[in-house]
XYZ file of C-alpha atoms in Angstrom:
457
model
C 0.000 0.000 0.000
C 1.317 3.257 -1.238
C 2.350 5.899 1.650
C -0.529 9.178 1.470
C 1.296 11.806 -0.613
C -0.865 14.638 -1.378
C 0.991 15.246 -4.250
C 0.149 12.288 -6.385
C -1.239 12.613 -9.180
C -4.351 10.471 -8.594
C -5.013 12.351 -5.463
C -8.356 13.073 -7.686
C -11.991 12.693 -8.708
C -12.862 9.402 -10.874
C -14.774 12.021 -12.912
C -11.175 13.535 -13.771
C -10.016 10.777 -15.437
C -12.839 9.431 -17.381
C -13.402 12.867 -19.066
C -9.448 13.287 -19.813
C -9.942 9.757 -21.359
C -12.445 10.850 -23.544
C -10.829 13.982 -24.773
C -7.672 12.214 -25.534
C -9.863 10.016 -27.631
C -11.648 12.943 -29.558
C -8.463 15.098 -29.572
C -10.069 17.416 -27.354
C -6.834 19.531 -26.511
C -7.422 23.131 -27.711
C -6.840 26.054 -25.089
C -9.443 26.294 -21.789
C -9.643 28.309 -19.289
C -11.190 27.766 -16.029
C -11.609 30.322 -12.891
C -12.456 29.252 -9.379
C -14.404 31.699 -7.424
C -16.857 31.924 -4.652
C -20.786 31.703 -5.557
C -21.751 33.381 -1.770
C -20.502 34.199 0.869
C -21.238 32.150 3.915
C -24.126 33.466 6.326
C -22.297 36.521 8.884
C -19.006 36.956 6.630
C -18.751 40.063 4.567
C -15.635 38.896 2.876
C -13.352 36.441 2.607
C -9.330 36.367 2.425
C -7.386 34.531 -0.831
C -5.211 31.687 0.342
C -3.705 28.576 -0.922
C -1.876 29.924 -3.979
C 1.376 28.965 -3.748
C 0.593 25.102 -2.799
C -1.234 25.716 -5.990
C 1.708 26.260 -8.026
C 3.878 24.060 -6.221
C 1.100 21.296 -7.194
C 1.132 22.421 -10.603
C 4.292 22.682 -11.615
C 5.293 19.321 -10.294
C 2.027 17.716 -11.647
C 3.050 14.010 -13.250
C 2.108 10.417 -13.097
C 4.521 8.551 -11.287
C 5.132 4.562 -12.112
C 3.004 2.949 -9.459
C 0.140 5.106 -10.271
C 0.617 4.267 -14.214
C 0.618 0.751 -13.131
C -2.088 0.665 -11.095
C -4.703 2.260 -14.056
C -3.480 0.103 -16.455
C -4.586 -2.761 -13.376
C -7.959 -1.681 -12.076
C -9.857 -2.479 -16.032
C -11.269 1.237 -16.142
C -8.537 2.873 -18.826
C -7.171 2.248 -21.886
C -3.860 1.123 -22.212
C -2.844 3.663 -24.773
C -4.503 6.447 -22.864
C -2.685 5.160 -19.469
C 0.728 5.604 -21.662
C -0.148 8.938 -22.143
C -0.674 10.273 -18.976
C 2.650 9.349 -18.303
C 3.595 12.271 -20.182
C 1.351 14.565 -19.124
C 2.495 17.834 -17.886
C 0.810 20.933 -16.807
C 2.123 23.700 -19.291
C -0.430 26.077 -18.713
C -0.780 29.852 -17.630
C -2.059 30.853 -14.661
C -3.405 34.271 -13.386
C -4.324 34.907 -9.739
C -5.000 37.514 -6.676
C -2.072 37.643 -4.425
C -3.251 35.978 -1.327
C -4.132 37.551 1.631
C -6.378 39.616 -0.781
C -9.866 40.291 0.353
C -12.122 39.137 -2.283
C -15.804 39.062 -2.741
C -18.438 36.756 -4.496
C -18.879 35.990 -8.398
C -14.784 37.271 -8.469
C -12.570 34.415 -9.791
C -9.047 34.444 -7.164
C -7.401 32.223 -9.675
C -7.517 31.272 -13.669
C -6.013 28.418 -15.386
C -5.271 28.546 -19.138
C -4.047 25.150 -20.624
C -5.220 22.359 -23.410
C -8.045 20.769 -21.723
C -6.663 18.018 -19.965
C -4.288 19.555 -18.194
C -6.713 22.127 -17.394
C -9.101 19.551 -16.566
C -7.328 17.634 -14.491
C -6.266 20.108 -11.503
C -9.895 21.090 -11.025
C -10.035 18.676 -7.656
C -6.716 19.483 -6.555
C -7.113 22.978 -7.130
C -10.810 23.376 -5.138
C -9.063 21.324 -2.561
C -5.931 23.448 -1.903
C -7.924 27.257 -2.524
C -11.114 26.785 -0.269
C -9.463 25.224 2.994
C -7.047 27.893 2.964
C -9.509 30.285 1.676
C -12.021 29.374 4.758
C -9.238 29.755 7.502
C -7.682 32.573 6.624
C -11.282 34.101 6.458
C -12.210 32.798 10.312
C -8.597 33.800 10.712
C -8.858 37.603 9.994
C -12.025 37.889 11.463
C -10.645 36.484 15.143
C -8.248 38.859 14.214
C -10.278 42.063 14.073
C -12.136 40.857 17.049
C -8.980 40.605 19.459
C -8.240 44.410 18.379
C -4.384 44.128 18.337
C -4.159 41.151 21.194
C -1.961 37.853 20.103
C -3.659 35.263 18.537
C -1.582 31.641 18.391
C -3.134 28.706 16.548
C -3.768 25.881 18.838
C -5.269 23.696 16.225
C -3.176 21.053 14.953
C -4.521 18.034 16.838
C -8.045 18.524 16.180
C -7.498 19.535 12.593
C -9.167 17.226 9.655
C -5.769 15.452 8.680
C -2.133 16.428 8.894
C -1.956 18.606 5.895
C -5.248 20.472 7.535
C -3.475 21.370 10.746
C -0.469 22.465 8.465
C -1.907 24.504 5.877
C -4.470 25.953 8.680
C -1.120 27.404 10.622
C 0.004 28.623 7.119
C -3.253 30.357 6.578
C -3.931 31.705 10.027
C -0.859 33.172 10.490
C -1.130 34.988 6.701
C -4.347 36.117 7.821
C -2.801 38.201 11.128
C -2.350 35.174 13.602
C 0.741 35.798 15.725
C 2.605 32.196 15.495
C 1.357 28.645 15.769
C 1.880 25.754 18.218
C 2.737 23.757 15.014
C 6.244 22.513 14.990
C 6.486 22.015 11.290
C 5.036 25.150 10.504
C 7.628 26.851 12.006
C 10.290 25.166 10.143
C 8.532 25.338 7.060
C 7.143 28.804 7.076
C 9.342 30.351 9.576
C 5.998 31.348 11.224
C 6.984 32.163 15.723
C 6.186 29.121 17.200
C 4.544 29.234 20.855
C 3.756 26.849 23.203
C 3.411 26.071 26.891
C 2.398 22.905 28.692
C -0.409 20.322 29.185
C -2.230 19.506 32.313
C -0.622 16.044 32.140
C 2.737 18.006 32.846
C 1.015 18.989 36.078
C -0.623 16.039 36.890
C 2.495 14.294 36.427
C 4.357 16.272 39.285
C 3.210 15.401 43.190
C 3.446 19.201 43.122
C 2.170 22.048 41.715
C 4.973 24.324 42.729
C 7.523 21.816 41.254
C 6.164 21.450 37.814
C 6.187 25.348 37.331
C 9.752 25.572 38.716
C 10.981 22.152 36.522
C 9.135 24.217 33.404
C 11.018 27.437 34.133
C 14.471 26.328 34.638
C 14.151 24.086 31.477
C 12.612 27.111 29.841
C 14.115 30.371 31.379
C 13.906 31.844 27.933
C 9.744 30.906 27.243
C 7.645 29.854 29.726
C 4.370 30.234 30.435
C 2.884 28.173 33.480
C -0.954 26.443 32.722
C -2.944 27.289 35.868
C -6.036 26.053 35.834
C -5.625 22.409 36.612
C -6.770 22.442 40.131
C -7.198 25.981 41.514
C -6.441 28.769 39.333
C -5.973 31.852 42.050
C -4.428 29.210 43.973
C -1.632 28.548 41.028
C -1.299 32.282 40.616
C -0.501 32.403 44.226
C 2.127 30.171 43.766
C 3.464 31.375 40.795
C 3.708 34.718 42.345
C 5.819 32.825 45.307
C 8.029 30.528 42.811
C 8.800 34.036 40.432
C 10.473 35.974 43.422
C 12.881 32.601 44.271
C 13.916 32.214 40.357
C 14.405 36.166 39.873
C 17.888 36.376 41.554
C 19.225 33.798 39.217
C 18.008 35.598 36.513
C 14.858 33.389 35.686
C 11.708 35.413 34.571
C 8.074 34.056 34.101
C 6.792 35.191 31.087
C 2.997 34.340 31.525
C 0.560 32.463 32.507
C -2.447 30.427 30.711
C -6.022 29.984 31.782
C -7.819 27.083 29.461
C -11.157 26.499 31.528
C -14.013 28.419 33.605
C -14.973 31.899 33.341
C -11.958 33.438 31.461
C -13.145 36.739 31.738
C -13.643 36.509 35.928
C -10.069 34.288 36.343
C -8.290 36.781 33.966
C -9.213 39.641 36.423
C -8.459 37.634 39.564
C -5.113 36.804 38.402
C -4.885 40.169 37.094
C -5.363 41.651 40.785
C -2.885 39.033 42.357
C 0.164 39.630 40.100
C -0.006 43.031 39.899
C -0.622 43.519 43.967
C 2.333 41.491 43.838
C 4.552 43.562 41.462
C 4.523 41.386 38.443
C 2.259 43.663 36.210
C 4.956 42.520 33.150
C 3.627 38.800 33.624
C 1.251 38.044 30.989
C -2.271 36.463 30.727
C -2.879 34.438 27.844
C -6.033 32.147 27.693
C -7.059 29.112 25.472
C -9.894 26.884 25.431
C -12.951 26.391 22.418
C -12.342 29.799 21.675
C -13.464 31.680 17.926
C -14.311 35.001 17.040
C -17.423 35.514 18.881
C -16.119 34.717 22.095
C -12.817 36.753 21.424
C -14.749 39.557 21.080
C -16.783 39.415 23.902
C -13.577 39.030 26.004
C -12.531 41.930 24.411
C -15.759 43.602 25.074
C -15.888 42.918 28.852
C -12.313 44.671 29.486
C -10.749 41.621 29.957
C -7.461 41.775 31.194
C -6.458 38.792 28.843
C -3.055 39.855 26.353
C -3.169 36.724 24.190
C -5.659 34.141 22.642
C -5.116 30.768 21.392
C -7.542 29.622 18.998
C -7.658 25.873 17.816
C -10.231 23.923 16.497
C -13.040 26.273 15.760
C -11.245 28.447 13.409
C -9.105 25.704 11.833
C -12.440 23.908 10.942
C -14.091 27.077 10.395
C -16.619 25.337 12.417
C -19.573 27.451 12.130
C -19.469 27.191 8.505
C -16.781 24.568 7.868
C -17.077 24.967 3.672
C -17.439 27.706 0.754
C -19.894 27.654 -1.619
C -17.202 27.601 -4.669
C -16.666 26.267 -8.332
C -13.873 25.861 -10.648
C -15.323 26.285 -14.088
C -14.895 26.513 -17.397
C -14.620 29.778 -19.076
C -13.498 29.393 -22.204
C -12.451 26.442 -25.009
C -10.947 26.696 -27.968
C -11.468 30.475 -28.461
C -15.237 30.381 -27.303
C -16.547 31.820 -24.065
C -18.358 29.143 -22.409
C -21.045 29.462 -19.333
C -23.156 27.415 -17.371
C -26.920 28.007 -17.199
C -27.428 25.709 -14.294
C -30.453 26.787 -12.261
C -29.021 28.934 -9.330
C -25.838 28.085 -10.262
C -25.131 29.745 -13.689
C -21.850 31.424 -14.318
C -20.662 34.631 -16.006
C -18.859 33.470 -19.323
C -15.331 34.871 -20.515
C -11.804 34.999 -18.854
C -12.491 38.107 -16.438
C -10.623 40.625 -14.572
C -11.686 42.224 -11.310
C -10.703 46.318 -10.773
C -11.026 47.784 -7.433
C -11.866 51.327 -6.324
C -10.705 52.924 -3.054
C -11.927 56.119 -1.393
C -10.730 58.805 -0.506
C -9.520 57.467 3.002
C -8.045 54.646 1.150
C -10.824 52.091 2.303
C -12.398 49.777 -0.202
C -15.211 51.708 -2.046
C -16.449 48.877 -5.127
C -15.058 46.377 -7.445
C -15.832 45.922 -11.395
C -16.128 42.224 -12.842
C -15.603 42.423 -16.655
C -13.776 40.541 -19.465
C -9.924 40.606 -19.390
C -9.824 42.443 -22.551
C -12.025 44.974 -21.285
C -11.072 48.123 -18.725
C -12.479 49.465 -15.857
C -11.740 52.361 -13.513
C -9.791 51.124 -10.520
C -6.559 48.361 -9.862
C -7.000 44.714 -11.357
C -6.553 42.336 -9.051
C -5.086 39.268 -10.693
C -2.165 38.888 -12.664
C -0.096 36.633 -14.171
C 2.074 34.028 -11.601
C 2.408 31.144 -14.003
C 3.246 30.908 -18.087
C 4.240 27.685 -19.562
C 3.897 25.672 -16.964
C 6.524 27.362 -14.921
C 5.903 30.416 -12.290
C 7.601 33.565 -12.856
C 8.927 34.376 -9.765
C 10.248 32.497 -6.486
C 7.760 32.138 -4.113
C 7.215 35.626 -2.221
C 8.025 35.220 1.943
C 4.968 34.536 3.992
C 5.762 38.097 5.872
C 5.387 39.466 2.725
C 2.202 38.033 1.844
C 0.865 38.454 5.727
C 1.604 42.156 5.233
C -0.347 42.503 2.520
C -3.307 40.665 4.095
C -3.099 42.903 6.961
C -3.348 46.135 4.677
C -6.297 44.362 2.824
C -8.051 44.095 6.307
C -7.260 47.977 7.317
C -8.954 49.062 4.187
C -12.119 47.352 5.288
C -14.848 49.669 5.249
C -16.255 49.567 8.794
C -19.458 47.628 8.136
C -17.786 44.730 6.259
C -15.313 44.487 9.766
C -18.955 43.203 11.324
C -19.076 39.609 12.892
C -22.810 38.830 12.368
C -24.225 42.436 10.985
C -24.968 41.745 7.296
C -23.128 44.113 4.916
C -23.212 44.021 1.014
C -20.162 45.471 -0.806
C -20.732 46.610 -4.520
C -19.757 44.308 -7.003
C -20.698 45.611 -10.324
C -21.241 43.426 -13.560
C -19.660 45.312 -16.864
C -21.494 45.865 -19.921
C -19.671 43.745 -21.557
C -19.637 41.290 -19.945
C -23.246 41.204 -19.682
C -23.211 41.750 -23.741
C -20.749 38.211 -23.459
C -23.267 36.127 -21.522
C -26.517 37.583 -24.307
C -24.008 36.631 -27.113
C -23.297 32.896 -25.815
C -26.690 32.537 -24.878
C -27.998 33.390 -28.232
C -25.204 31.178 -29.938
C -26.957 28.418 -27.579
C -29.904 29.033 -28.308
C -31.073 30.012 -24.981
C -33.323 32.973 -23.925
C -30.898 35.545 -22.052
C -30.696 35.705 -18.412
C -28.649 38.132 -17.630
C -30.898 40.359 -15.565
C -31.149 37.226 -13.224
C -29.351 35.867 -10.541
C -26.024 34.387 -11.089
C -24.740 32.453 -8.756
């Protein structure tokens, strides 16, 4: 049994391959292209935040059938031998245009476009939905925790409850693009150079016959980064002795850094343990707090004056678990120099390759986009540009700083009623003429009465 890789090739639908098999058949290998974009936004988000583009790329340009997965299609009685033979050939040595991540986007606006002979094209659609809307979704829950903890450190914490290994990876990627301060993820950290942060489990207490002993074993093995848990049995209590166990270590040049509440009333503890360090001169020791924590309840520690500096946030923003999905679609656009759409009821799509331009205000906050056809203009900056020609990307991947900066000037252009957690806001998207003169145009070539006063989805 072959070891999960997520890169393999037949990491894919069944639907992939039986279509591909059927264009290599009918020669089906003029130029498509395909966008991915959002049809709504969930219910209480008012945007969302582009990830997952460079695993895209990587995924891309490596794209190949290795030998075992060759053999194995030639074995299961489904595909042609001569068709099998030609996969192993197949490369992706198509364009691609995108949005730089960490860019706020909106419905109907493709993030990403792939131009390549059909099969190739084809092919990625899986991959490609797979890698864009789990980043997509967690950088979205990201930024919003983000704007609710109003400057406060945010750590992911969600690794072990994450759906699969690459989910608690890409989640720390995504969360800490979006504005999160570090991750508790080990790999991350060597992968992404994203701060790391981490303290200790209850089992490190329980472990000890001693409260008092666990927090000074932690500290001297830590002097640099500790942060003592304090909730396993009686949190003032802890504080107490943490207060007692801080003035012994200070001579020899030992400092607690902090201290971490994961259970109870956060808000009450946090002010409790607030009073007792600071009565007893540690007003630098910090209070960082954990436990089921998303947005909502980030805010409403915010809200209540906590005295809480840090958050860690796990499993219900790495799930996104109040709406753990996107609505989204990787379609085709255009084949063989024909705009394509799909009429679908509540799901039709705008035809063309398109380009999205964005308008600012005066105050440099985000005042309406334009969807129209690539070959079109529109007042205001397009969005997505070319990252990929021939199969090969045109620059090195950019630092994750780089992109995390740009997310975080995306989110200070947000108008203040898209910055809402569950206030409903609608941000103007406006359909060009022509590209409502594209979708009458197909439509007649189809055969079909126009739609384009209708929804599109």
């Amino acid at each position: 049994m072959p070891r999960l890789d997520p890169e393999h090739a037949l990491l894919t639908d069944l639907y992939q391959l039986t279509m591909l098999q059927c264009y290599f058949e009918r020669d089906m290998t003029h130029m498509a292209s395909f966008e991915f974009f959002v049809r709504k936004l969930p219910p209480h988000r008012n945007f969302l935040v582009a990830a997952g583009l460079e695993q895209v790329l990587d995924y891309l340009q490596d794209l190949h059938f290795s030998a075992d997965e060759l053999d194995w299609l030639r074995a299961c009685g489904r595909f042609k031998p001569d068709f099998v033979d030609w996969l192993g050939s197949l490369r992706f040595t198509g364009d691609v245009d995108a949005m730089p991540e960490g860019t706020i986007f909106f419905p109907d606006e493709p993030i990403l476009r792939v131009t390549a002979p059909l099969p190739q094209a084809q092919l990625v659609e899986t991959r490609i939905i797979n890698l864009l809307q789990f980043q997509t979704m967690v950088a979205s829950k990201a930024a919003r925790c983000g704007l609710a903890a109003q400057g406060r450190l945010l750590v992911d914490f969600g690794l072990r409850r994450a759906h699969g290994a690459e989910a608690g990876l890409l989640s720390a990627r995504a969360s800490h693009l979006a504005g999160f301060g570090g991750t508790a993820t080990v790999l991350a950290g060597m992968k992404w150079d994203i701060p790391l942060y981490g303290t200790m489990a209850h089992s490190f207490i329980q472990a000890h016959d001693n409260e008092t002993d666990a927090f000074e074993d932690f500290a001297r093995s830590q002097p640099a980064a500790n942060t003592m848990l304090i909730d396993t049995y009686d949190t003032e209590a802890a504080t107490r002795k943490v207060v007692s166990l801080a003035r012994a270590l200070a001579p020899e040049g030992i400092t607690i850094r902090a201290v971490r509440i994961d259970s109870g009333d956060l808000a009450e503890h946090a002010r409790r343990v607030r009073s007792i360090l600071d009565d007893a001169g540690l007003a630098s020791l910090r209070i960082f707090v954990s436990g089921n924590l998303d947005e909502y309840a980030v805010r409403d520690l915010v809200a209540a004056r906590a005295p809480i500096d840090g958050f860690g946030v796990g499993t219900r923003m790495n799930t996104s678990a109040d709406y753990p999905y996107l609505d989204c679609a990787y379609k085709l656009q255009e084949y063989g120099g024909r705009a394509r759409r799909k009429r679908s009821e509540g799901k039709a799509t705008w035809p063309g390759r398109k380009q999205v331009y964005r308008s600012l205000d005066a105050d440099g906050r985000l005042a309406g986009d334009v969807l129209t056809l690539v070959n079109d203009t529109a007042i205001g900056e397009p969005l997505l540009a070319p990252v990929m020609t021939g199969g090969m990307r045109l620059a090195a991947p950019p630092p994750l700083a780089a992109l995390r900066e740009h997310a975080r000037a995306q989110l200070t252009s947000l108008p203040d009623d898209l910055r809402a957690l569950d206030t409903p806001a609608t941000y103007p998207v406006v359909v060009a003429d022509a590209l409502r003169a594209l979708a009458d145009t197909v439509d007649r070539e189809m055969g079909a009465p126009s739609s384009t006063s209708g929804d599109f989805e």
